[in-house]
Amino acid sequence: IAAQLSCDALYSNYIARQKKDIEAVQRDEALKIPQGFSYADIDGLSSELRGKLTDRQPENLRQAQKVEGMTPAATMLLLAKLRQFNRLKAG
């Protein structure tokens, strides 16, 4: 029991962060991706995934998540870039 509690305490911050990320993606699945959006500007995406996203031109985050090779980490990078893009456009 002590070992389990130790593990729970050790990973609790990571688990909480992952839950927040999941909630953010679920909340913003319908977030529109502008036509011609540049995936080249997203640091951390593989060149293969950038190419697939550029070729397929998903209309929203939900469609982007279905692209082969799209990981949860890549989804979070895309979501952050879309939010930044929208803030700059609005501001």
PDB file of C-alpha atoms in Angstrom:
ATOM      1  CA  ILE A   1       0.000   0.000   0.000  1.00  0.00           C
ATOM      2  CA  ALA A   2       2.838   2.408   0.859  1.00  0.00           C
ATOM      3  CA  ALA A   3       4.458   1.767  -2.529  1.00  0.00           C
ATOM      4  CA  GLN A   4       1.173   2.483  -4.319  1.00  0.00           C
ATOM      5  CA  LEU A   5       0.674   5.714  -2.406  1.00  0.00           C
ATOM      6  CA  SER A   6       4.221   6.743  -3.233  1.00  0.00           C
ATOM      7  CA  CYS A   7       3.623   6.104  -6.941  1.00  0.00           C
ATOM      8  CA  ASP A   8       0.313   7.949  -6.847  1.00  0.00           C
ATOM      9  CA  ALA A   9       1.955  10.951  -5.225  1.00  0.00           C
ATOM     10  CA  LEU A  10       4.848  10.863  -7.684  1.00  0.00           C
ATOM     11  CA  TYR A  11       2.633  10.842 -10.788  1.00  0.00           C
ATOM     12  CA  SER A  12      -0.351  12.873  -9.570  1.00  0.00           C
ATOM     13  CA  ASN A  13       0.853  16.096 -11.234  1.00  0.00           C
ATOM     14  CA  TYR A  14       1.367  14.337 -14.565  1.00  0.00           C
ATOM     15  CA  ILE A  15      -2.047  12.704 -14.398  1.00  0.00           C
ATOM     16  CA  ALA A  16      -3.726  16.019 -13.544  1.00  0.00           C
ATOM     17  CA  ARG A  17      -1.962  17.712 -16.459  1.00  0.00           C
ATOM     18  CA  GLN A  18      -3.005  14.949 -18.827  1.00  0.00           C
ATOM     19  CA  LYS A  19      -6.639  15.261 -17.709  1.00  0.00           C
ATOM     20  CA  LYS A  20      -6.518  19.024 -18.339  1.00  0.00           C
ATOM     21  CA  ASP A  21      -5.077  18.418 -21.813  1.00  0.00           C
ATOM     22  CA  ILE A  22      -7.821  15.919 -22.621  1.00  0.00           C
ATOM     23  CA  GLU A  23     -10.499  18.365 -21.474  1.00  0.00           C
ATOM     24  CA  ALA A  24      -8.964  21.157 -23.564  1.00  0.00           C
ATOM     25  CA  VAL A  25      -8.933  19.030 -26.713  1.00  0.00           C
ATOM     26  CA  GLN A  26     -12.489  17.805 -26.148  1.00  0.00           C
ATOM     27  CA  ARG A  27     -13.673  21.372 -25.589  1.00  0.00           C
ATOM     28  CA  ASP A  28     -11.978  22.642 -28.747  1.00  0.00           C
ATOM     29  CA  GLU A  29     -12.523  19.711 -31.149  1.00  0.00           C
ATOM     30  CA  ALA A  30     -14.673  21.887 -33.387  1.00  0.00           C
ATOM     31  CA  LEU A  31     -12.058  24.674 -33.477  1.00  0.00           C
ATOM     32  CA  LYS A  32     -11.714  25.696 -37.123  1.00  0.00           C
ATOM     33  CA  ILE A  33      -8.360  25.498 -38.851  1.00  0.00           C
ATOM     34  CA  PRO A  34      -8.005  28.398 -41.304  1.00  0.00           C
ATOM     35  CA  GLN A  35      -7.649  27.548 -44.985  1.00  0.00           C
ATOM     36  CA  GLY A  36      -3.961  27.448 -45.894  1.00  0.00           C
ATOM     37  CA  PHE A  37      -2.836  27.300 -42.251  1.00  0.00           C
ATOM     38  CA  SER A  38       0.947  26.801 -42.101  1.00  0.00           C
ATOM     39  CA  TYR A  39       1.883  23.645 -40.222  1.00  0.00           C
ATOM     40  CA  ALA A  40       5.552  24.406 -40.906  1.00  0.00           C
ATOM     41  CA  ASP A  41       5.469  26.954 -38.066  1.00  0.00           C
ATOM     42  CA  ILE A  42       4.649  24.330 -35.434  1.00  0.00           C
ATOM     43  CA  ASP A  43       7.853  23.304 -33.714  1.00  0.00           C
ATOM     44  CA  GLY A  44       7.783  19.713 -32.537  1.00  0.00           C
ATOM     45  CA  LEU A  45       5.766  18.218 -35.410  1.00  0.00           C
ATOM     46  CA  SER A  46       7.550  15.672 -37.565  1.00  0.00           C
ATOM     47  CA  SER A  47       8.077  16.642 -41.185  1.00  0.00           C
ATOM     48  CA  GLU A  48       5.991  13.619 -42.182  1.00  0.00           C
ATOM     49  CA  LEU A  49       3.039  14.796 -40.094  1.00  0.00           C
ATOM     50  CA  ARG A  50       3.411  18.366 -41.374  1.00  0.00           C
ATOM     51  CA  GLY A  51       3.187  16.997 -44.907  1.00  0.00           C
ATOM     52  CA  LYS A  52       0.118  14.908 -44.148  1.00  0.00           C
ATOM     53  CA  LEU A  53      -1.677  17.838 -42.498  1.00  0.00           C
ATOM     54  CA  THR A  54      -0.760  20.141 -45.386  1.00  0.00           C
ATOM     55  CA  ASP A  55      -1.993  17.601 -47.960  1.00  0.00           C
ATOM     56  CA  ARG A  56      -5.254  16.791 -46.165  1.00  0.00           C
ATOM     57  CA  GLN A  57      -6.048  20.330 -44.964  1.00  0.00           C
ATOM     58  CA  PRO A  58      -8.350  19.298 -42.082  1.00  0.00           C
ATOM     59  CA  GLU A  59     -11.117  21.803 -41.392  1.00  0.00           C
ATOM     60  CA  ASN A  60     -11.043  21.461 -37.606  1.00  0.00           C
ATOM     61  CA  LEU A  61      -9.124  19.928 -34.743  1.00  0.00           C
ATOM     62  CA  ARG A  62     -11.306  16.806 -34.734  1.00  0.00           C
ATOM     63  CA  GLN A  63     -10.410  16.050 -38.354  1.00  0.00           C
ATOM     64  CA  ALA A  64      -6.733  16.746 -37.662  1.00  0.00           C
ATOM     65  CA  GLN A  65      -6.770  14.193 -34.830  1.00  0.00           C
ATOM     66  CA  LYS A  66      -7.771  11.506 -37.341  1.00  0.00           C
ATOM     67  CA  VAL A  67      -4.724  12.060 -39.554  1.00  0.00           C
ATOM     68  CA  GLU A  68      -2.403   9.061 -39.406  1.00  0.00           C
ATOM     69  CA  GLY A  69       0.542   9.763 -37.130  1.00  0.00           C
ATOM     70  CA  MET A  70      -1.235  12.476 -35.143  1.00  0.00           C
ATOM     71  CA  THR A  71      -0.324  11.874 -31.497  1.00  0.00           C
ATOM     72  CA  PRO A  72      -1.862  13.455 -28.403  1.00  0.00           C
ATOM     73  CA  ALA A  73       1.289  15.567 -28.063  1.00  0.00           C
ATOM     74  CA  ALA A  74       1.011  16.727 -31.667  1.00  0.00           C
ATOM     75  CA  THR A  75      -2.660  17.565 -31.078  1.00  0.00           C
ATOM     76  CA  MET A  76      -1.694  19.763 -28.126  1.00  0.00           C
ATOM     77  CA  LEU A  77       0.973  21.531 -30.222  1.00  0.00           C
ATOM     78  CA  LEU A  78      -1.575  22.195 -32.957  1.00  0.00           C
ATOM     79  CA  LEU A  79      -4.164  23.404 -30.454  1.00  0.00           C
ATOM     80  CA  ALA A  80      -1.669  25.808 -28.878  1.00  0.00           C
ATOM     81  CA  LYS A  81      -0.678  27.176 -32.303  1.00  0.00           C
ATOM     82  CA  LEU A  82      -4.321  27.628 -33.331  1.00  0.00           C
ATOM     83  CA  ARG A  83      -5.085  29.498 -30.120  1.00  0.00           C
ATOM     84  CA  GLN A  84      -2.043  31.722 -30.676  1.00  0.00           C
ATOM     85  CA  PHE A  85      -3.099  32.325 -34.292  1.00  0.00           C
ATOM     86  CA  ASN A  86      -6.629  33.275 -33.223  1.00  0.00           C
ATOM     87  CA  ARG A  87      -5.351  35.645 -30.503  1.00  0.00           C
ATOM     88  CA  LEU A  88      -3.074  37.427 -32.970  1.00  0.00           C
ATOM     89  CA  LYS A  89      -5.864  37.657 -35.522  1.00  0.00           C
ATOM     90  CA  ALA A  90      -8.295  39.087 -32.954  1.00  0.00           C
ATOM     91  CA  GLY A  91      -5.839  41.436 -31.314  1.00  0.00           C
TER      92      GLY A  91
END
